[in-house]
Amino acid sequence: MNPFPLALAGLRHRRGTALALALLVALGVALGVGVGALERSLRQGAARAADAFPLIVGAPGSPTQLVLTAVYLQPDTVTLMPGSVLTRLAADAQAGWVSPIGFGDRWRDKPVVGVTADFVTLGGRRSLAEGRVFAAEDEAVIGTAVPLALGDPIVAAHGLAHAGVDEDDADTHHHGDSPYRVVGRLPPSGTPWDHAILVPIERVWEIHGLGNGHPEGVERIGPPWEGQVPGVPAVVVQPKDFPGAYALRARYRDAQSNAVFPAEVLVSLFRLMGDVQAVLSAMAMASAVLVLAAVFLAFSGLVAARSRDFAVLRALGAPWRFVLAAVWLELALVLLGGVAVGLGFGWLGGWMAADALGRHARVAVTVAPGWDEVLLALAVLVAGMLGALLPALVVWRRPPGEALKR
Amino acid sequence: MLPLQLQGVSIAFPNPPGPPRIILRPTDLVLPAGAMVGLEGPSGAGKTSLLHALAGLEPVAGGSIRWGAENLAKLDGAARARWRRRHTGLVFQDFHLIEGLSVLDNVLLPVWFDMFRAPRALRDRARALLVGMGLPMPLPPLAVLSRGERQRVALARAVLRQPPLLLADEPTASLDAEAAAKIGSLLVDLATTSGATLIVASHDPHLLARLPIRLRIAETELERLA
């Protein structure tokens, strides 16, 4: 038997209705798929951004704010941690390398961030895309998204959030007298740091009249800092080993400072996001169910409109499985088309939303097709195809004579 | 070819909450193989119901309909469908073609009940039937066919597999006089050629005049006129 010509004839004859129904299914599926894909990719993008930050030490307070500051360069109202903690960290035997993260200036919309050379190379693990690490106070390494070339001068403007630094000037005065020169460029990381300009922390302190952290007359850069060390918003610490990481975290959780693993903070953030996602998923599911219900209502209409055709089939002696298959196939093809298109729409929508959100947060977010969404689409498809049996059975139960007599 | 034997056949429809509505009281009738039968009677008297019963489309209330050794009245729905597929060709007043299928595919439709692809011989026969009935080649789309042409397509569908029993329900009622005459001739010619038993329910005197056996159904009685 071959019910395909008949099913296709039905679709052809009512192509407008069939198309509208398929689109309805597609929208329902796209919603569910899009929400899932978006949530997953945002989580992956956010987690990847934290890879370079094993342990962060900052002033006591919100761990989330600390992570936002150091990892995502979104210093909001960060309180400063006393410089003495930085001195202690730099001398700690269990710390591999340490780097303060100090904000102060910006160039256009790119933040100038004071760090150490170890942070630039992640203690030797990261090599630069071009050039070299800064070796003097007036040298800078730029992120991949900063539109400058090696050798270009940078005249930074004051004004990006510079938490806690007393500021008596206008918000954006030019430090025309203290330019940097670009000597290196970082490889792309897909994080807000791609937009950052990394300079020696000493220079950031000096520009704000806070000394350079070293004893009077010493003009080198990098740890140890044995002079008057200003307060810093955050310090990145690379522990020497795994037990050391926990020891450090415990040791620097006191009245003066707070130590957090960014991964840990993200997990709790994601738990919150997970709740939101559960709500979104439930809504997406509900909409999918509603769409399916609407589709079946429409299917019943479609089947009723074709009841004469089905009666003719039976009058011509079609076996029940042929009639069943023809009705079911017609509905199944509509569902299949809708689900396939919906899967594509969902991924595309998720990708576009993730891209927009990621651009906003300067985090590279890539939406890759995942099995979760395929499974969701398959679930809708299977539910729909099982449901499509109902109209098919209704057709069989109706006596054919009635429809033929008009 | 086999004779069609009706013994004590009665037809009634459930009519809740009242008693069943009787269409035909128990009736005996024997139609020899190859008989050409005209069935007349007032509208609503049960011509269509009788045809449907003979085609196994609807169960009878009582009696037996024998085609050779087989008793149609004893078969269940699926078996009647199989019997219908193998033994009957049906023609309707309103053609009942499937919109969205091509003309040729409409003729080949019953083939797909059993096969995935119509064999070459059947495709050739379908085309030959259509050409023989005067349809233009190449075949136009179904949507542009006249009513007379549509009924010819339906006729080709009915006789494609040379059924021994040809049942037609008012085949000319929705056609103009010229088309009706043409369809009437085709129907009688096709039945004559294949030796099939032909039963035509009709009001059309020209068509009825060409059928040697005449039956009349009225007020639940079936009587033989000639």
Coordinates of C-alpha atoms in Angstrom, one line a residue, chain B residues 25-194:
Chain B
R25 CA -38.7 -5.6 4.0
P26 CA -37.2 -9.1 3.6
T27 CA -36.7 -9.5 -0.1
D28 CA -35.6 -12.4 -2.4
L29 CA -33.8 -11.6 -5.7
V30 CA -31.6 -13.4 -8.1
L31 CA -29.6 -11.5 -10.7
P32 CA -27.8 -13.7 -13.3
A33 CA -24.1 -13.0 -14.1
G34 CA -23.7 -10.1 -16.4
A35 CA -27.2 -8.8 -15.7
M36 CA -27.9 -5.2 -16.6
V37 CA -30.2 -3.7 -14.0
G38 CA -31.9 -0.4 -13.7
L39 CA -33.1 0.5 -10.2
E40 CA -35.8 3.2 -9.9
G41 CA -38.0 4.6 -7.3
P42 CA -38.9 7.9 -5.6
S43 CA -36.2 10.0 -3.9
G44 CA -35.5 8.7 -0.4
A45 CA -37.1 5.3 -1.1
G46 CA -33.8 3.6 -0.5
K47 CA -32.1 3.2 -3.9
T48 CA -28.7 4.3 -2.5
S49 CA -29.1 2.3 0.7
L50 CA -29.7 -0.9 -1.4
L51 CA -26.7 -0.1 -3.6
H52 CA -24.6 0.4 -0.4
A53 CA -25.8 -2.9 1.0
L54 CA -24.9 -4.7 -2.3
A55 CA -21.5 -3.1 -2.1
G56 CA -21.0 -4.1 1.5
L57 CA -20.7 -0.5 2.5
E58 CA -23.4 -0.9 5.1
P59 CA -24.5 -4.1 6.9
V60 CA -27.9 -5.4 6.2
A61 CA -30.5 -5.9 8.9
G62 CA -31.2 -9.5 7.9
G63 CA -31.0 -12.1 5.2
S64 CA -28.0 -13.1 3.0
I65 CA -26.3 -11.6 -0.1
R66 CA -24.5 -14.4 -1.9
W67 CA -21.8 -13.9 -4.5
G68 CA -20.8 -17.4 -5.3
A69 CA -19.9 -19.2 -2.1
E70 CA -19.4 -15.9 -0.2
N71 CA -22.2 -14.5 2.0
L72 CA -21.6 -10.7 2.1
A73 CA -24.1 -10.3 5.0
K74 CA -21.9 -12.5 7.2
L75 CA -18.7 -10.6 6.7
D76 CA -17.3 -8.0 9.1
G77 CA -16.3 -4.5 8.0
A78 CA -12.8 -5.3 7.1
A79 CA -13.7 -8.4 5.1
R80 CA -16.5 -6.4 3.3
A81 CA -13.9 -3.8 2.4
R82 CA -11.7 -6.5 0.9
W83 CA -14.7 -8.0 -1.0
R84 CA -15.6 -4.5 -2.3
R85 CA -12.1 -3.9 -3.4
R86 CA -11.9 -7.1 -5.4
H87 CA -15.4 -7.3 -6.8
T88 CA -17.0 -3.9 -7.2
G89 CA -16.6 -0.7 -9.1
L90 CA -18.6 2.2 -7.7
V91 CA -19.8 5.3 -9.6
F92 CA -21.4 8.2 -7.7
Q93 CA -23.6 11.1 -8.7
D94 CA -21.0 13.6 -7.6
F95 CA -18.0 11.7 -9.0
H96 CA -16.2 11.9 -5.7
L97 CA -12.8 12.4 -7.2
I98 CA -9.9 13.3 -4.9
E99 CA -8.9 17.0 -5.4
G100 CA -5.2 17.5 -5.3
L101 CA -4.5 14.2 -7.2
S102 CA -3.9 14.3 -10.9
V103 CA -6.4 12.8 -13.3
L104 CA -4.3 9.7 -13.9
D105 CA -3.7 9.3 -10.1
N106 CA -7.4 9.5 -9.4
V107 CA -7.9 6.5 -11.8
L108 CA -5.0 4.6 -10.2
L109 CA -6.1 5.4 -6.6
P110 CA -7.5 2.0 -5.8
V111 CA -4.2 0.4 -6.8
W112 CA -2.4 2.1 -3.9
F113 CA -4.6 0.2 -1.5
D114 CA -2.5 -2.9 -2.2
M115 CA 0.6 -1.8 -4.0
F116 CA 3.3 0.9 -3.4
R117 CA 3.5 1.6 -7.1
A118 CA 1.0 0.9 -9.9
P119 CA 2.4 -1.6 -12.3
R120 CA 3.1 -0.5 -15.9
A121 CA 0.2 -2.6 -17.2
L122 CA -2.3 -0.8 -15.0
R123 CA -0.9 2.6 -15.8
D124 CA -1.2 1.9 -19.5
R125 CA -4.8 0.6 -19.0
A126 CA -5.7 3.7 -17.1
R127 CA -4.4 5.9 -19.8
A128 CA -6.1 3.8 -22.5
L129 CA -9.4 4.0 -20.7
L130 CA -9.2 7.8 -20.4
V131 CA -8.3 8.1 -24.1
G132 CA -11.0 5.7 -25.0
M133 CA -13.5 7.9 -23.2
G134 CA -12.4 10.9 -25.2
L135 CA -10.3 12.8 -22.6
P136 CA -7.7 15.0 -24.2
M137 CA -4.0 14.0 -24.1
P138 CA -1.9 15.1 -22.4
L139 CA -4.3 15.0 -19.5
P140 CA -5.3 18.4 -18.2
P141 CA -5.3 19.2 -14.5
L142 CA -8.3 17.8 -12.6
A143 CA -9.5 21.3 -11.7
V144 CA -10.2 22.3 -15.3
L145 CA -12.3 19.3 -16.2
S146 CA -16.0 19.7 -17.0
R147 CA -18.5 17.7 -15.0
G148 CA -19.0 15.2 -17.8
E149 CA -15.2 14.7 -18.0
R150 CA -15.0 14.2 -14.3
Q151 CA -17.6 11.5 -14.4
R152 CA -15.6 9.8 -17.1
V153 CA -12.5 9.8 -14.9
A154 CA -14.7 8.3 -12.1
L155 CA -15.9 5.7 -14.5
A156 CA -12.3 4.8 -15.5
R157 CA -11.5 4.5 -11.8
A158 CA -14.4 2.1 -11.2
V159 CA -13.6 -0.2 -14.1
L160 CA -9.8 -0.1 -13.9
R161 CA -9.4 -3.5 -12.4
Q162 CA -12.4 -5.0 -14.3
P163 CA -14.7 -5.7 -11.3
P164 CA -17.4 -8.3 -11.9
L165 CA -20.0 -6.0 -10.2
L166 CA -20.5 -2.4 -11.3
L167 CA -22.7 -0.2 -9.1
A168 CA -23.7 3.3 -10.2
D169 CA -25.7 5.7 -8.1
E170 CA -27.4 8.4 -10.2
P171 CA -24.4 8.5 -12.5
T172 CA -26.0 11.0 -14.9
A173 CA -28.1 13.1 -12.5
S174 CA -25.7 16.0 -12.2
L175 CA -24.8 16.1 -15.9
D176 CA -26.4 18.0 -18.8
A177 CA -28.3 15.9 -21.4
E178 CA -25.4 15.5 -23.8
A179 CA -22.9 14.4 -21.1
A180 CA -25.5 12.2 -19.5
A181 CA -26.1 10.3 -22.8
K182 CA -22.4 9.9 -23.3
I183 CA -21.8 8.6 -19.7
G184 CA -24.9 6.3 -20.1
S185 CA -23.4 4.7 -23.2
L186 CA -20.0 4.4 -21.7
L187 CA -21.4 2.7 -18.6
V188 CA -23.4 0.1 -20.6
D189 CA -20.6 -0.5 -23.1
L190 CA -18.0 -1.0 -20.4
A191 CA -20.2 -3.5 -18.6
T192 CA -21.1 -5.3 -21.8
T193 CA -17.4 -5.5 -22.8
S194 CA -16.2 -6.9 -19.5

